[in-house]
CSV table of C-alpha atoms in Angstrom, one decimal:
chain,number,residue,atom,x,y,z
A,1,MET,CA,20.3,-27.8,-118.4
A,2,GLY,CA,21.1,-31.4,-119.5
A,3,LYS,CA,22.4,-33.1,-122.6
A,4,ILE,CA,20.2,-35.6,-124.5
A,5,LYS,CA,21.2,-39.1,-123.5
A,6,THR,CA,18.8,-41.2,-125.5
A,7,ILE,CA,16.1,-40.9,-128.2
A,8,GLU,CA,13.9,-43.9,-128.6
A,9,TYR,CA,10.9,-44.6,-130.9
A,10,PHE,CA,8.1,-47.0,-130.6
A,11,ARG,CA,5.8,-48.2,-133.4
A,12,VAL,CA,2.4,-49.0,-131.8
A,13,LEU,CA,-1.1,-50.0,-132.9
A,14,PRO,CA,-3.2,-48.9,-134.6
A,15,ARG,CA,-0.7,-46.8,-136.8
A,16,TRP,CA,1.2,-44.5,-134.5
A,17,LEU,CA,4.9,-43.8,-133.9
A,18,PHE,CA,5.9,-42.4,-130.4
A,19,VAL,CA,9.2,-40.8,-129.5
A,20,LYS,CA,10.8,-40.6,-126.0
A,21,VAL,CA,13.7,-38.3,-125.3
A,22,THR,CA,15.7,-38.6,-122.0
A,23,ASP,CA,18.4,-36.3,-120.8
A,24,GLU,CA,21.5,-37.1,-118.7
A,25,HIS,CA,19.7,-36.3,-115.5
A,26,GLY,CA,16.8,-38.7,-116.2
A,27,ASN,CA,14.3,-36.0,-117.3
A,28,TYR,CA,12.2,-37.2,-120.2
A,29,GLY,CA,9.5,-36.1,-122.6
A,30,TRP,CA,7.2,-37.8,-125.1
A,31,GLY,CA,6.5,-36.9,-128.7
A,32,GLU,CA,4.7,-38.3,-131.7
A,33,ALA,CA,6.2,-38.7,-135.2
A,34,THR,CA,3.3,-40.6,-136.8
A,35,LEU,CA,3.1,-40.4,-140.6
A,36,GLU,CA,0.3,-42.7,-141.6
A,37,GLY,CA,1.4,-45.5,-143.9
A,38,HIS,CA,5.1,-44.5,-143.8
A,39,SER,CA,6.4,-45.5,-140.4
A,40,GLN,CA,9.4,-47.3,-141.7
A,41,ALA,CA,10.6,-44.2,-143.6
A,42,VAL,CA,10.2,-42.0,-140.5
A,43,GLU,CA,12.0,-44.6,-138.4
A,44,GLY,CA,14.9,-44.5,-140.8
A,45,CYS,CA,15.1,-40.7,-140.5
A,46,LEU,CA,14.9,-40.9,-136.7
A,47,ASP,CA,17.8,-43.4,-136.7
A,48,ALA,CA,19.9,-40.7,-138.5
A,49,MET,CA,18.7,-38.0,-136.1
A,50,ILE,CA,19.5,-40.1,-133.1
A,51,GLN,CA,23.2,-40.4,-134.2
A,52,ARG,CA,23.2,-36.7,-134.8
A,53,PHE,CA,21.5,-35.2,-131.8
A,54,VAL,CA,22.4,-37.4,-128.8
A,55,GLY,CA,24.7,-35.1,-126.8
A,56,TYR,CA,22.9,-31.9,-127.7
A,57,GLU,CA,21.5,-29.7,-124.9
A,58,ALA,CA,17.9,-30.7,-124.4
A,59,ASP,CA,16.7,-27.2,-123.5
A,60,ASN,CA,18.0,-25.7,-126.8
A,61,ILE,CA,15.0,-26.8,-128.7
A,62,GLU,CA,15.2,-24.1,-131.4
A,63,TYR,CA,18.9,-24.7,-132.1
A,64,LEU,CA,18.2,-28.4,-132.6
A,65,TRP,CA,15.2,-27.6,-134.8
A,66,GLN,CA,17.2,-25.2,-137.0
A,67,THR,CA,20.1,-27.7,-137.2
A,68,ALA,CA,17.8,-30.5,-138.3
A,69,HIS,CA,16.1,-28.3,-140.9
A,70,ARG,CA,18.8,-26.1,-142.3
A,71,HIS,CA,21.8,-28.5,-142.2
A,72,SER,CA,19.8,-31.2,-144.0
A,73,PHE,CA,20.2,-29.4,-147.3
A,74,TYR,CA,17.3,-31.4,-148.7
A,75,ARG,CA,14.8,-30.0,-146.3
A,76,GLY,CA,11.1,-30.2,-145.6
A,77,GLY,CA,8.7,-32.9,-146.8
A,78,PRO,CA,6.6,-35.3,-144.8
A,79,VAL,CA,9.3,-37.8,-143.7
A,80,LEU,CA,11.9,-35.3,-142.4
A,81,MET,CA,9.4,-33.0,-140.8
A,82,SER,CA,7.5,-35.9,-139.1
A,83,ALA,CA,10.7,-37.2,-137.6
A,84,LEU,CA,11.7,-33.8,-136.5
A,85,ALA,CA,8.2,-33.2,-135.0
A,86,GLY,CA,8.5,-36.3,-132.8
A,87,ILE,CA,11.7,-35.0,-131.3
A,88,ASP,CA,10.5,-31.4,-131.0
A,89,ILE,CA,7.3,-32.3,-129.2
A,90,ALA,CA,9.3,-34.6,-126.8
A,91,LEU,CA,11.8,-31.8,-126.0
A,92,TRP,CA,9.0,-29.3,-125.2
A,93,ASP,CA,7.4,-32.0,-123.0
A,94,LEU,CA,10.7,-32.6,-121.3
A,95,LEU,CA,11.4,-28.9,-120.6
A,96,SER,CA,8.0,-28.1,-119.2
A,97,ARG,CA,8.0,-31.3,-117.1
A,98,ARG,CA,11.4,-30.3,-115.7
A,99,LEU,CA,10.0,-26.9,-114.8
A,100,ASN,CA,6.8,-28.5,-113.4
A,101,LEU,CA,4.6,-26.4,-115.7
A,102,PRO,CA,1.9,-27.1,-118.3
A,103,LEU,CA,3.5,-26.6,-121.7
A,104,HIS,CA,1.2,-23.8,-122.8
A,105,ILE,CA,2.6,-21.6,-120.0
A,106,LEU,CA,6.0,-21.7,-121.7
A,107,LEU,CA,4.3,-20.7,-125.0
A,108,GLY,CA,2.8,-17.5,-123.5
A,109,GLY,CA,0.0,-18.7,-121.3
A,110,ALA,CA,-3.7,-19.6,-121.8
A,111,VAL,CA,-6.1,-17.5,-123.9
A,112,ARG,CA,-8.9,-20.0,-123.2
A,113,ASN,CA,-9.8,-22.7,-120.7
A,114,LYS,CA,-11.4,-25.3,-122.8
A,115,ILE,CA,-11.0,-26.6,-126.4
A,116,LYS,CA,-13.7,-27.0,-129.0
A,117,VAL,CA,-13.5,-30.4,-130.7
A,118,TYR,CA,-14.9,-32.6,-133.4
A,119,SER,CA,-14.7,-36.3,-134.2
A,120,TRP,CA,-15.2,-38.5,-137.2
A,121,ILE,CA,-18.0,-40.7,-138.5
A,122,GLY,CA,-18.6,-42.6,-141.7
A,123,GLY,CA,-15.3,-44.3,-142.7
A,124,ASP,CA,-13.6,-44.2,-146.1
A,125,ARG,CA,-16.9,-45.2,-147.8
A,126,PRO,CA,-19.3,-43.3,-145.6
A,127,ARG,CA,-22.4,-45.2,-144.6
A,128,ASP,CA,-25.0,-45.3,-141.7
A,129,VAL,CA,-24.2,-41.7,-140.8
A,130,GLU,CA,-27.4,-41.0,-138.9
A,131,ALA,CA,-26.8,-43.7,-136.2
A,132,ALA,CA,-23.1,-42.6,-136.0
A,133,ALA,CA,-24.1,-39.0,-135.7
A,134,LYS,CA,-26.5,-39.7,-132.9
A,135,GLU,CA,-23.8,-41.7,-131.0
A,136,ARG,CA,-21.4,-38.8,-131.3
A,137,TYR,CA,-24.0,-36.3,-130.1
A,138,ALA,CA,-24.6,-38.6,-127.1
A,139,GLN,CA,-20.8,-38.6,-126.4
A,140,GLY,CA,-20.9,-34.8,-126.1
A,141,PHE,CA,-19.7,-33.8,-129.6
A,142,ARG,CA,-21.5,-30.9,-131.3
A,143,ALA,CA,-19.5,-31.2,-134.6
A,144,ILE,CA,-18.2,-34.0,-136.7
A,145,LYS,CA,-16.3,-34.6,-139.9
A,146,MET,CA,-16.9,-37.2,-142.5
A,147,ASN,CA,-15.6,-38.0,-145.9
A,148,ALA,CA,-17.7,-36.2,-148.5
A,149,THR,CA,-17.6,-39.0,-151.1
A,150,GLU,CA,-16.3,-42.4,-151.9
A,151,ASP,CA,-13.8,-42.6,-154.8
A,152,VAL,CA,-14.8,-40.5,-157.7
A,153,ASP,CA,-13.6,-40.4,-161.3
A,154,TRP,CA,-12.0,-37.4,-162.9
A,155,LEU,CA,-15.3,-36.6,-164.5
A,156,ASP,CA,-18.1,-38.7,-163.1
A,157,SER,CA,-21.9,-38.8,-163.2
A,158,PRO,CA,-23.5,-36.0,-161.2
A,159,ARG,CA,-25.4,-38.8,-159.5
A,160,ALA,CA,-22.2,-39.7,-157.7
A,161,LEU,CA,-22.6,-36.6,-155.6
A,162,GLU,CA,-26.2,-36.9,-154.6
A,163,THR,CA,-25.6,-39.1,-151.6
A,164,SER,CA,-23.0,-36.6,-150.3
A,165,VAL,CA,-25.6,-33.8,-150.0
A,166,GLU,CA,-28.1,-36.2,-148.4
A,167,ARG,CA,-25.6,-37.3,-145.8
A,168,CYS,CA,-24.8,-33.7,-144.9
A,169,ARG,CA,-28.5,-33.0,-144.5
A,170,ILE,CA,-29.1,-36.1,-142.3
A,171,VAL,CA,-26.2,-35.3,-139.9
A,172,LYS,CA,-27.2,-31.6,-139.5
A,173,ALA,CA,-30.7,-32.7,-138.7
A,174,VAL,CA,-29.3,-34.6,-135.7
A,175,GLY,CA,-28.0,-31.2,-134.4
A,176,LEU,CA,-24.3,-31.5,-135.4
A,177,ASP,CA,-22.2,-29.1,-137.4
A,178,VAL,CA,-20.5,-31.0,-140.3
A,179,GLY,CA,-17.1,-30.6,-141.8
A,180,LEU,CA,-16.9,-32.4,-145.2
A,181,ASP,CA,-13.5,-33.9,-146.1
A,182,PHE,CA,-13.1,-34.1,-149.9
A,183,HIS,CA,-9.7,-35.7,-149.0
A,184,GLY,CA,-8.3,-34.6,-152.4
A,185,ARG,CA,-10.4,-37.4,-154.0
A,186,LEU,CA,-12.2,-35.0,-156.3
A,187,HIS,CA,-10.8,-33.3,-159.4
A,188,LYS,CA,-11.8,-29.8,-160.4
A,189,PRO,CA,-14.9,-30.7,-162.5
A,190,MET,CA,-16.5,-32.6,-159.7
A,191,ALA,CA,-15.3,-30.5,-156.8
A,192,LYS,CA,-17.0,-27.4,-158.3
A,193,GLN,CA,-20.3,-29.2,-158.6
A,194,LEU,CA,-20.2,-30.7,-155.1
A,195,ALA,CA,-19.3,-27.4,-153.5
A,196,LYS,CA,-22.2,-25.7,-155.3
A,197,ALA,CA,-24.7,-28.5,-154.3
A,198,LEU,CA,-23.6,-28.3,-150.6
A,199,GLU,CA,-23.8,-24.6,-150.2
A,200,PRO,CA,-27.5,-24.4,-149.2
A,201,HIS,CA,-26.8,-26.9,-146.4
A,202,GLN,CA,-24.0,-24.8,-144.9
A,203,PRO,CA,-21.3,-27.2,-143.9
A,204,LEU,CA,-18.8,-26.0,-141.3
A,205,PHE,CA,-16.1,-26.3,-143.9
A,206,ILE,CA,-15.0,-28.3,-146.9
A,207,GLU,CA,-11.5,-29.8,-146.5
A,208,GLU,CA,-9.0,-30.4,-149.2
A,209,PRO,CA,-11.5,-29.8,-152.0
A,210,LEU,CA,-8.6,-30.3,-154.3
A,211,LEU,CA,-5.1,-31.7,-153.6
A,212,SER,CA,-2.8,-29.1,-152.1
A,213,GLU,CA,-0.5,-29.1,-155.1
A,214,HIS,CA,-3.3,-27.6,-157.1
A,215,HIS,CA,-3.1,-24.2,-155.4
A,216,GLU,CA,-4.3,-22.3,-158.5
A,217,GLY,CA,-7.4,-24.6,-158.6
A,218,ILE,CA,-8.1,-24.0,-154.9
A,219,LYS,CA,-7.8,-20.2,-155.5
A,220,GLN,CA,-10.4,-20.5,-158.3
A,221,LEU,CA,-12.7,-22.6,-156.1
A,222,SER,CA,-12.5,-20.1,-153.3
A,223,GLY,CA,-14.0,-17.5,-155.4
A,224,PHE,CA,-16.8,-19.8,-156.5
A,225,THR,CA,-18.2,-20.8,-153.1
A,226,THR,CA,-19.2,-19.2,-149.8
A,227,ILE,CA,-18.3,-22.4,-147.9
A,228,PRO,CA,-15.1,-22.0,-145.8
A,229,ILE,CA,-12.2,-23.8,-147.4
A,230,ALA,CA,-9.9,-25.8,-145.2
A,231,LEU,CA,-6.6,-27.6,-145.8
A,232,GLY,CA,-3.1,-28.1,-144.4
A,233,GLU,CA,-2.4,-31.7,-143.4
A,234,ARG,CA,-0.2,-32.1,-146.5
A,235,LEU,CA,1.7,-28.8,-145.9
A,236,TYR,CA,4.8,-29.4,-143.9
A,237,SER,CA,6.2,-26.0,-143.0
A,238,ARG,CA,5.5,-22.3,-143.1
A,239,TRP,CA,7.1,-22.1,-146.6
A,240,ASP,CA,4.5,-24.6,-147.8
A,241,VAL,CA,1.7,-22.6,-146.2
A,242,LYS,CA,2.6,-19.1,-147.3
A,243,ARG,CA,1.3,-19.2,-150.9
A,244,PHE,CA,-2.2,-20.1,-149.7
A,245,LEU,CA,-2.1,-17.2,-147.3
A,246,HIS,CA,-0.7,-14.8,-149.8
A,247,ASP,CA,-3.4,-15.6,-152.4
A,248,THR,CA,-6.2,-15.6,-149.8
A,249,SER,CA,-7.5,-18.9,-151.1
A,250,ILE,CA,-8.3,-20.6,-147.7
A,251,ASP,CA,-10.3,-19.8,-144.6
A,252,VAL,CA,-9.2,-22.5,-142.2
A,253,LEU,CA,-5.6,-23.8,-141.9
A,254,GLN,CA,-5.1,-27.5,-140.7
A,255,PRO,CA,-1.5,-28.2,-140.2
A,256,ASP,CA,-0.7,-31.6,-138.5
A,257,ILE,CA,1.6,-31.2,-135.5
A,258,SER,CA,3.2,-34.6,-136.2
A,259,HIS,CA,3.8,-33.7,-139.9
A,260,CYS,CA,4.9,-30.1,-139.8
A,261,GLY,CA,7.9,-30.1,-137.6
A,262,GLY,CA,6.2,-30.2,-134.2
A,263,ILE,CA,5.2,-27.5,-131.7
A,264,SER,CA,7.9,-25.1,-132.8
A,265,GLU,CA,6.8,-24.9,-136.4
A,266,ILE,CA,3.0,-25.1,-135.9
A,267,ARG,CA,3.3,-22.0,-133.6
A,268,ARG,CA,5.0,-20.1,-136.4
A,269,ILE,CA,2.4,-21.2,-138.9
A,270,ALA,CA,-0.4,-20.2,-136.6
A,271,SER,CA,1.0,-16.7,-136.2
A,272,MET,CA,1.3,-16.3,-140.0
A,273,ALA,CA,-2.3,-17.4,-140.4
A,274,GLU,CA,-3.5,-14.9,-137.8
A,275,ALA,CA,-2.0,-12.1,-139.8
A,276,TYR,CA,-4.1,-13.2,-142.8
A,277,ASP,CA,-7.3,-13.6,-140.7
A,278,VAL,CA,-7.2,-17.4,-141.2
A,279,ALA,CA,-8.3,-19.7,-138.4
A,280,LEU,CA,-6.3,-22.6,-137.1
A,281,ALA,CA,-7.9,-26.1,-136.8
A,282,PRO,CA,-5.1,-28.6,-136.5
A,283,HIS,CA,-5.4,-31.9,-138.3
A,284,CYS,CA,-5.1,-34.8,-135.8
A,285,PRO,CA,-6.7,-38.2,-136.5
A,286,LEU,CA,-3.6,-39.6,-134.7
A,287,GLY,CA,-2.5,-40.7,-131.2
A,288,PRO,CA,-2.9,-39.2,-127.7
A,289,ILE,CA,0.5,-37.6,-127.7
A,290,ALA,CA,-0.1,-35.6,-130.9
A,291,LEU,CA,-3.5,-34.7,-129.6
A,292,ALA,CA,-2.2,-33.5,-126.3
A,293,ALA,CA,0.4,-31.4,-128.1
A,294,CYS,CA,-2.3,-29.9,-130.3
A,295,MET,CA,-4.4,-29.1,-127.1
A,296,GLN,CA,-1.4,-27.2,-125.6
A,297,VAL,CA,-1.0,-25.1,-128.7
A,298,ALA,CA,-4.8,-24.5,-128.8
A,299,MET,CA,-4.7,-23.2,-125.3
A,300,CYS,CA,-2.4,-20.3,-126.2
A,301,THR,CA,-3.3,-19.5,-129.8
A,302,PRO,CA,-5.7,-16.7,-130.4
A,303,ASN,CA,-6.8,-17.8,-133.9
A,304,PHE,CA,-7.4,-21.4,-132.9
A,305,THR,CA,-11.0,-22.5,-133.7
A,306,ILE,CA,-11.6,-26.2,-133.4
A,307,GLN,CA,-9.5,-29.4,-132.8
A,308,GLU,CA,-9.9,-32.8,-134.6
A,309,MET,CA,-10.0,-35.8,-132.3
A,310,GLY,CA,-9.5,-39.4,-133.6
A,311,LEU,CA,-11.7,-41.0,-131.0
A,312,THR,CA,-13.0,-44.3,-132.5
A,313,ILE,CA,-12.1,-43.1,-136.0
A,314,HIS,CA,-12.5,-46.0,-138.5
A,315,TYR,CA,-8.7,-46.4,-138.8
A,316,ASN,CA,-8.5,-47.2,-135.1
A,317,THR,CA,-11.5,-49.5,-134.9
A,318,GLU,CA,-10.3,-51.5,-137.9
A,319,ALA,CA,-7.1,-52.3,-136.1
A,320,GLY,CA,-8.9,-53.6,-132.9
A,321,ALA,CA,-8.9,-52.3,-129.4
A,322,TYR,CA,-6.4,-49.4,-129.6
A,323,ASP,CA,-7.6,-45.8,-129.5
A,324,ILE,CA,-6.6,-42.4,-128.1
A,325,LYS,CA,-7.6,-43.6,-124.6
A,326,ASN,CA,-4.9,-46.2,-124.8
A,327,TYR,CA,-1.3,-45.5,-123.8
A,328,ILE,CA,-2.2,-42.9,-121.2
A,329,LYS,CA,-2.9,-43.3,-117.5
A,330,ASP,CA,-6.0,-41.0,-117.3
A,331,PRO,CA,-8.2,-41.4,-120.4
A,332,SER,CA,-10.8,-39.1,-118.8
A,333,VAL,CA,-8.8,-36.1,-120.1
A,334,TRP,CA,-10.5,-36.7,-123.4
A,335,ASP,CA,-14.1,-36.5,-122.0
A,336,VAL,CA,-16.2,-34.2,-124.2
A,337,LYS,CA,-19.0,-32.0,-122.8
A,338,GLU,CA,-21.2,-29.9,-125.0
A,339,GLY,CA,-18.6,-29.9,-127.7
A,340,TYR,CA,-15.6,-29.1,-125.6
A,341,VAL,CA,-12.7,-30.8,-123.8
A,342,GLU,CA,-11.3,-29.1,-120.7
A,343,GLY,CA,-7.8,-27.6,-121.2
A,344,LEU,CA,-5.0,-29.9,-120.1
A,345,GLN,CA,-3.5,-28.5,-116.9
A,346,GLY,CA,-1.0,-31.2,-115.9
A,347,MET,CA,2.7,-30.6,-116.3
A,348,GLY,CA,4.3,-31.0,-119.8
A,349,LEU,CA,1.8,-32.1,-122.4
A,350,GLY,CA,-0.8,-32.6,-119.7
A,351,ILE,CA,-1.0,-36.4,-120.0
A,352,GLU,CA,0.9,-39.3,-118.4
A,353,VAL,CA,2.0,-41.9,-120.9
A,354,ASP,CA,1.7,-45.5,-119.9
A,355,GLU,CA,5.2,-46.5,-120.9
A,356,GLU,CA,4.7,-50.2,-119.9
A,357,GLU,CA,1.8,-50.5,-122.4
A,358,VAL,CA,3.8,-48.6,-125.1
A,359,ARG,CA,6.8,-50.9,-124.8
A,360,LYS,CA,4.6,-54.0,-124.7
A,361,VAL,CA,2.6,-53.2,-127.9
A,362,ALA,CA,5.8,-52.0,-129.7
A,363,LYS,CA,7.3,-55.5,-129.5
A,364,THR,CA,4.9,-56.9,-132.1
A,365,ALA,CA,3.2,-54.0,-133.8
A,366,ASN,CA,3.4,-54.0,-137.6
A,367,ALA,CA,3.5,-50.9,-139.8
A,368,TRP,CA,0.1,-49.7,-141.1
A,369,ALA,CA,-0.1,-49.9,-144.9
A,370,PRO,CA,-1.7,-47.0,-146.8
A,371,LYS,CA,-5.0,-47.6,-148.5
A,372,GLY,CA,-6.1,-46.9,-152.1
A,373,PHE,CA,-9.0,-46.9,-154.5
A,374,VAL,CA,-9.2,-48.5,-158.0
A,375,GLY,CA,-11.9,-47.5,-160.4
A,376,PRO,CA,-14.1,-50.1,-162.3
A,377,ASP,CA,-11.9,-49.7,-165.3
A,378,GLY,CA,-8.8,-50.6,-163.3
A,379,SER,CA,-7.4,-47.1,-163.1
A,380,ILE,CA,-5.9,-45.7,-159.9
A,381,ARG,CA,-8.1,-43.2,-158.1
A,382,GLU,CA,-7.2,-40.7,-155.3
A,383,TRP,CA,-7.7,-42.0,-151.7
């Protein structure tokens, strides 16, 4: 046992926020509190948590989690839950490092020895997908995800959807399974049309066919298509998730470990989903710490199905040289072979963070600004 001595956070390129917790005996762990486009808000929340939780027992992870959540009165939401996630992940890493065990052993042990993964192609306005798909295949991936569309009006010309179907066909011809991320960009009139048009091409799933706040529309859409429906990155707790499970409107749940309160909460969400025969495929276009945490959860979760990896995702390449192989001492842990990454077996999260690189980049890293789309008439469109 040891009391928390310090909680530090580091804003790093391209758009990530890392957290380090150290106890009074010098034991430490790393977490990730990335909330894309809202780093300053999470940092402010972390400042308040630092004042509150320094001096708490580092091993009492659930007690700290419950205190942060239940004593906040105004609970949940992306900012609070992302800040809490960063600390929660770091505490699990600290504990398992102190015990010299891989984290998944503390969560019940492995139910698999390697993790099925997918990566991204295409960017916010998807183009040149055939060449990108061939590159991913050569890297060892057997599944990818891409944005289904560019920005689309509330009711647009059906021609706006034709290229979406063609891109799906092209990528599948390369030999890859394809998840199509609607990204909440489409409204119901267009989402129904696109789901129908894609059905003959059998995508792996369609993600956020509507924004998560339109749960009644998602329920309606689920009865309209045979394509598996996935969502979850904008759900921040088990209470946000339960209505989608209760009304059986989704097939694949995609909570983000850095948005939903960390390892402690994503484990509870996964167990809820299993009871409804819903698969877990965590959202993670983020940094190596969040990805390692997802991998540890995947190792011990029966209903896990596939893990997102942000390897050379467009958000990373747009920012320059920083990717998930940065900030860690052994980037080979992310090598992909025939669609799988080997389970992480090192102590803690299974990665060694390059603290020198983290501290160096954090000295000058600016916060990443969220993007947006504007229609030809000047109106704001979903991004």
